[in-house]
XYZ file of C-alpha atoms in Angstrom:
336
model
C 13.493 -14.916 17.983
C 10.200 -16.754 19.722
C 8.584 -18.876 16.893
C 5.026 -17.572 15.562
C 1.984 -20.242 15.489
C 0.431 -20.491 12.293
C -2.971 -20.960 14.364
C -2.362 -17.416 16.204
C -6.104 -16.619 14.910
C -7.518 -18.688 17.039
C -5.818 -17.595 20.196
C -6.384 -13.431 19.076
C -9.406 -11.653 18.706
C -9.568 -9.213 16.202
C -9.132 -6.071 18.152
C -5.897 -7.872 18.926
C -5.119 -8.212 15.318
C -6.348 -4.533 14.404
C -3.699 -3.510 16.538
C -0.664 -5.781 15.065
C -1.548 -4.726 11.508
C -1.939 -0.997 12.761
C 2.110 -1.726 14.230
C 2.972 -3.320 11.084
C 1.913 -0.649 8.733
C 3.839 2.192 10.892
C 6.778 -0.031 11.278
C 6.758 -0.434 7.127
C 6.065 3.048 6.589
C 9.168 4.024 9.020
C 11.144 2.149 6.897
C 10.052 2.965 3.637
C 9.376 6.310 3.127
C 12.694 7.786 3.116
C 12.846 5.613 -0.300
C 10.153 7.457 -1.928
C 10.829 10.779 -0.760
C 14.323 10.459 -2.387
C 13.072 8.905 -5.252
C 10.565 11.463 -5.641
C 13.141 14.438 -4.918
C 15.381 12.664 -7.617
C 12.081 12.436 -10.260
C 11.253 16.098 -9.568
C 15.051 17.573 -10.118
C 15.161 15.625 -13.918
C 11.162 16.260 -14.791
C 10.195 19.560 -12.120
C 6.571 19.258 -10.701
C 4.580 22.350 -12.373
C 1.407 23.614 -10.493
C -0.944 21.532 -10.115
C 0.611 18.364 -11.798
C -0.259 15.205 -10.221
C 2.635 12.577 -8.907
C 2.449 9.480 -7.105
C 3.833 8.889 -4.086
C 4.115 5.310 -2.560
C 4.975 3.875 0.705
C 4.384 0.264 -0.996
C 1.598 -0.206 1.711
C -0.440 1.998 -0.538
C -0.340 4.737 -3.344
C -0.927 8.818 -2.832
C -1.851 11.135 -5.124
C 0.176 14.376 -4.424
C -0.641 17.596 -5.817
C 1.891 20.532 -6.103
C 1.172 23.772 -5.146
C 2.927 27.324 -6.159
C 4.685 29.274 -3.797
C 7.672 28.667 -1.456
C 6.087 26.508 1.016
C 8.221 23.698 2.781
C 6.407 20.864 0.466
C 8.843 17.883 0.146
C 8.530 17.452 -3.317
C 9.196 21.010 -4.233
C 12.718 21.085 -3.050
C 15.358 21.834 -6.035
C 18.371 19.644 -5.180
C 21.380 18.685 -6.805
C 21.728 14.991 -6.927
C 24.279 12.430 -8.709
C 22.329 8.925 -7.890
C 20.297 7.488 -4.525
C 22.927 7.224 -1.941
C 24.373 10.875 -2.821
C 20.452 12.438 -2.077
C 20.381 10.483 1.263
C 23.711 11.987 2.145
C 22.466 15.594 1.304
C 18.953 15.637 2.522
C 20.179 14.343 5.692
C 23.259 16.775 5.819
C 21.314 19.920 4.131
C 17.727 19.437 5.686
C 18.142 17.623 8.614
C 17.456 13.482 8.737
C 13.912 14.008 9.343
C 13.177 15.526 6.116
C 13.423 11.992 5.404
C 10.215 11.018 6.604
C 8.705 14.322 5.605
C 5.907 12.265 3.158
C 5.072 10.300 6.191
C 1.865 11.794 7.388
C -0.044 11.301 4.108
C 0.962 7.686 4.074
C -0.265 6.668 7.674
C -3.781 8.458 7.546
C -4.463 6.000 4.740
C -2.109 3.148 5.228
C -3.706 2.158 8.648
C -7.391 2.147 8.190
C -6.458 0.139 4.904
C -3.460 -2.498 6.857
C -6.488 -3.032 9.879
C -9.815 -4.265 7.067
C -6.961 -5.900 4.775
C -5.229 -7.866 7.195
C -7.825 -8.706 9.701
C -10.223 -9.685 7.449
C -7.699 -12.123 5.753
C -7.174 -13.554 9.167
C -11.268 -13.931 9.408
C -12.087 -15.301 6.505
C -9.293 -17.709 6.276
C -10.324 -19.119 9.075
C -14.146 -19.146 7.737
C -12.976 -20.853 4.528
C -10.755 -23.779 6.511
C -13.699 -24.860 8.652
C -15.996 -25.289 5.272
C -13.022 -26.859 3.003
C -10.237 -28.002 5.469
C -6.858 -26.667 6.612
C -5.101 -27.861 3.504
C -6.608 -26.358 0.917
C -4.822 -24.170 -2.126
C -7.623 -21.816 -2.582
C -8.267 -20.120 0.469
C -5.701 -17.904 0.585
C -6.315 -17.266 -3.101
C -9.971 -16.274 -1.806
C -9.403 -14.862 1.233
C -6.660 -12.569 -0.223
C -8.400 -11.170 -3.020
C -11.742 -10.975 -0.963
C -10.045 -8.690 1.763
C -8.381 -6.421 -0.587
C -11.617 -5.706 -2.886
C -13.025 -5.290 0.780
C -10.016 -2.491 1.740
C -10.087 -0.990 -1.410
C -13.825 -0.179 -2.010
C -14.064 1.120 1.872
C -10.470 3.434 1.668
C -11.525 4.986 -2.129
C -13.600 7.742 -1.315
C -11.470 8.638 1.955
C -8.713 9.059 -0.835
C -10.364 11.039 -3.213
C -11.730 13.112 0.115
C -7.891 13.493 1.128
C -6.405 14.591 -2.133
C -9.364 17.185 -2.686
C -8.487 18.654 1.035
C -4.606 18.559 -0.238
C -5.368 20.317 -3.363
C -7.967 23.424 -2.120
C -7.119 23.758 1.309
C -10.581 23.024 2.430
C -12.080 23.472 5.538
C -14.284 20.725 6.635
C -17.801 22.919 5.896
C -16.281 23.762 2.261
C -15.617 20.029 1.837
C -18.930 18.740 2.636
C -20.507 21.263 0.315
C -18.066 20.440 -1.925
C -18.918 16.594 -1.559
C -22.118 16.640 -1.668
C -23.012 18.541 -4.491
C -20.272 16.229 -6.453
C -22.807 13.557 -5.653
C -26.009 15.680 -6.370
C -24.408 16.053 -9.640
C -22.094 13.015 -10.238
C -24.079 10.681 -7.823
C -22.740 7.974 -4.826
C -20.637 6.291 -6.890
C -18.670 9.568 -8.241
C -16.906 9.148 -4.971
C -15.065 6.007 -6.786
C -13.778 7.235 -9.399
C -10.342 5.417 -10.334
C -11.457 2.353 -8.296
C -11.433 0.353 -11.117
C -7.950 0.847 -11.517
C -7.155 0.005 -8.595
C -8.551 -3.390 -7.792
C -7.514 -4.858 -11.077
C -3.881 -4.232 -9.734
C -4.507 -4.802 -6.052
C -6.908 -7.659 -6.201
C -4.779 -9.665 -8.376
C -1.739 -8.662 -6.483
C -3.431 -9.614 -3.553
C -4.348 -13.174 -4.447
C -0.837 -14.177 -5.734
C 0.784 -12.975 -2.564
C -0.808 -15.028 -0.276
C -0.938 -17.902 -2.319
C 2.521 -17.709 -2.437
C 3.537 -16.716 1.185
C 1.488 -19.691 2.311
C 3.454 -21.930 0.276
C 6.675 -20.731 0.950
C 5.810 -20.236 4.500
C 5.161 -24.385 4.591
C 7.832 -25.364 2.432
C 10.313 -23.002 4.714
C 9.586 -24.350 7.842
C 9.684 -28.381 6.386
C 13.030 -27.564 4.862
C 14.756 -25.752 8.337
C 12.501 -28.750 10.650
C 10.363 -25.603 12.120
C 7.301 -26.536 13.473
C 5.852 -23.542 13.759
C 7.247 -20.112 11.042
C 9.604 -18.302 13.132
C 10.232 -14.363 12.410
C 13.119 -14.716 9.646
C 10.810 -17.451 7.677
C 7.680 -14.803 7.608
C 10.141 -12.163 6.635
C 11.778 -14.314 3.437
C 8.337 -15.648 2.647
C 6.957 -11.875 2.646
C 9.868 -10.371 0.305
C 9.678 -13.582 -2.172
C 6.031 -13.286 -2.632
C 5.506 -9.862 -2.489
C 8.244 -9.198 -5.659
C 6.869 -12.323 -7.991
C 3.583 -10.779 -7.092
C 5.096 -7.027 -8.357
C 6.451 -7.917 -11.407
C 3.100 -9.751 -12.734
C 1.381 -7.199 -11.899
C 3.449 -4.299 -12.779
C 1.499 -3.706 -16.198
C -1.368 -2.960 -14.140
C 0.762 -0.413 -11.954
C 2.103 1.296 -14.743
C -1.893 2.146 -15.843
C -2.970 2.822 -12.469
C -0.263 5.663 -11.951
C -1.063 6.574 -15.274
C -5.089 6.683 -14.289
C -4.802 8.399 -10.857
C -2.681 11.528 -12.459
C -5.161 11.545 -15.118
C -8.149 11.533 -13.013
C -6.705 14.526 -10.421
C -6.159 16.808 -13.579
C -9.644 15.983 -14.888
C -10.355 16.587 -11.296
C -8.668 20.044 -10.973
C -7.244 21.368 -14.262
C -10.180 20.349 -16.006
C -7.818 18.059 -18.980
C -9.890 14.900 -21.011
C -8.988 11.871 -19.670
C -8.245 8.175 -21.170
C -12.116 6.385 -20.896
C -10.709 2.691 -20.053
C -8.171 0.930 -17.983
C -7.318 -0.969 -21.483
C -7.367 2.784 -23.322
C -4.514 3.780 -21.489
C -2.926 0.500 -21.921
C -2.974 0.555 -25.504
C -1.973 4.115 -25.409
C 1.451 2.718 -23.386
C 1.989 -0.213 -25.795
C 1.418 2.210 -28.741
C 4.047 4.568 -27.879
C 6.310 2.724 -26.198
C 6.138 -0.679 -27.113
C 5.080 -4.016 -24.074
C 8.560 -2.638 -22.685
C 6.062 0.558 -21.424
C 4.342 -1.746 -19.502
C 7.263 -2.711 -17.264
C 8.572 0.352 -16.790
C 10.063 1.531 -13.427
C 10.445 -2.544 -12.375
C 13.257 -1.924 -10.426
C 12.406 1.052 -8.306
C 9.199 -1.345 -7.356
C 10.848 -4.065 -6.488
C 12.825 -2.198 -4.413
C 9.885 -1.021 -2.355
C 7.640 -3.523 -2.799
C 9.606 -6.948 -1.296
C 11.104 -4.782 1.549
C 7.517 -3.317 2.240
C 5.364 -6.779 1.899
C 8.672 -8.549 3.922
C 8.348 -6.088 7.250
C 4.613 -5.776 6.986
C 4.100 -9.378 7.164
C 6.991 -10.472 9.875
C 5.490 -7.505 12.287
C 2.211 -8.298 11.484
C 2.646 -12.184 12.514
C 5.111 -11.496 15.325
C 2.359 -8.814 16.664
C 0.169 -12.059 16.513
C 2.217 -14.035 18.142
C 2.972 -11.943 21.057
C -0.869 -11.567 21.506
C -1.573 -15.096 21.188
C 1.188 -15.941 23.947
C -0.492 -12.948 26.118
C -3.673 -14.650 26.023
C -2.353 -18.229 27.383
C -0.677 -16.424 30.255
C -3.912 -16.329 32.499
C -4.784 -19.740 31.586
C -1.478 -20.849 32.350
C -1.157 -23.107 35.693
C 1.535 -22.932 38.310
């Protein structure tokens, strides 16, 4: 595998990087939305999805609020099955339904994922390299900065388009009906109605954000001194990605646990009209009270799962899509 430079920004432009985050987040969701549709299928046989309950669906590029619906259409998360554990649902979907029900949540997940993979990742790229001309190459914080910078950034730009997305899911909409619908939301609500449940969000993703990088960096350095790489090849992005990515999870999995907990609440205030919790730390002294700091870290393993293989092939393609930019670029300048 041809090595990646860890100065690839300066030799792409950020069209160039656009594009290898755009590849990296359909790569990632590929691969990992097979594991939520089972694990959703396997959620809705033990607890069944009434109408219009909220679930969340996540690619572990980004989160979905999915809304069911009554009736017998061909919804993915409607579909009764019989399963005894993980591998026996992958064996039945893909024997029963056909191997591309697999993949059947993956529409959802790339109209967000991508607009959110291209500001997140290129603006890391931008202003890390901002923050190493001010305080040098070396230093600990920027990717601390730069990570939770471009992730407020993605999140506070991709909000309303998800609240726009789940309404359209929800009413069946046409595109008149959901400006009218928008806009007197605002009339009444005002601009900032259209982030509702962003709060939730960034305290997960922000922090998230900022011990990832800090952490891939690091790992990324101490990687290639221990295998004598001067430059991180594919398989040292890819370890560096999954390592980070799951300390990163479980420290933050408290604030997942409110978040899904928040975005289910705030679609059935939405559409079925039920109270919701007032604060982030409401709901997270609702979880403690009922079921103890355990609550807090439920579901660790099913996010782990999702979340190291996600962050490890999201990275690798990301930096390899650099790289094969960066050596595109030194081709014409190249002489015989």
């Amino acid at each position: 595998m041809s090595e990646m430079s860890n100065s690839n920004f300066s030799k792409t432009t950020s069209i160039q990087q656009a594009i290898a985050s755009c590849c990296g987040a359909m790569i990632t969701s590929l691969f990992v939305t097979p594991l939520d549709v089972v694990k959703t299928r396997l959620q809705a046989q033990t607890n069944p999805f009434t109408k219009g309950k909220c679930f969340v669906y996540s690619s572990g590029l980004m989160d979905h609020i999915c809304v069911c619906e009554s009736g017998d259409s061909k919804g993915w998360y409607k579909k009764n099955g019989h399963f005894k554990g993980t591998l026996d649902a992958f064996v039945k979907i893909i024997k029963i339904e056909g191997i591309k029900s697999l993949w059947s949540g993956l529409p959802p997940t790339l109209i967000m994922a991508l607009p959110t993979a291209v500001i997140y990742f290129t603006c890391y790229d931008q202003l890390s390299e901002a923050l190493k001309s001010r305080l040098g190459k070396d230093n600990d914080h920027i990717p601390i900065v730069a990570g939770s910078l471009s992730r407020f950034g993605s999140v506070t730009v991709v909000s309303p388009l998800e609240l726009i997305r789940t309404r359209m899911q929800y009413r069946k909409l046409s595109y008149k009906q959901l400006h009218m619908c928008i806009s007197s939301k605002v009339a009444r609500d005002g601009w900032l109605s259209l982030w509702r449940g962003w709060s939730s969000t960034v305290l997960r993703d922000v922090p998230f954000s900022a011990m990832y990088w800090y952490n891939y960096e690091r790992f990324k350095k101490m990687m290639c001194k221990n295998l004598g790489a001067h430059e991180p090849t594919f398989f040292i992005a890819f370890t560096s990605g999954a390592a980070s990515g799951s300390i990163a999870a479980v420290i933050t999995l408290p604030f997942d646990v409110v978040k899904t907990h928040k975005q289910t609440e705030l679609w059935e205030s939405e559409t079925l009209k039920i109270p919701q919790s007032a604060s982030t730390w409401a709901v997270m002294r609702k979880i403690v009270a009922k079921n103890g700091i355990a609550g807090l870290f439920a579901g660790i393993g099913p996010r782990l799962f999702k979340v190291a293989p996600a962050c490890a092939i999201m990275i690798s393609t990301y930096e390899y899509g650099k790289s094969f930019f960066s050596h595109l670029n030194e081709k014409p300048n190249q002489h015989p």
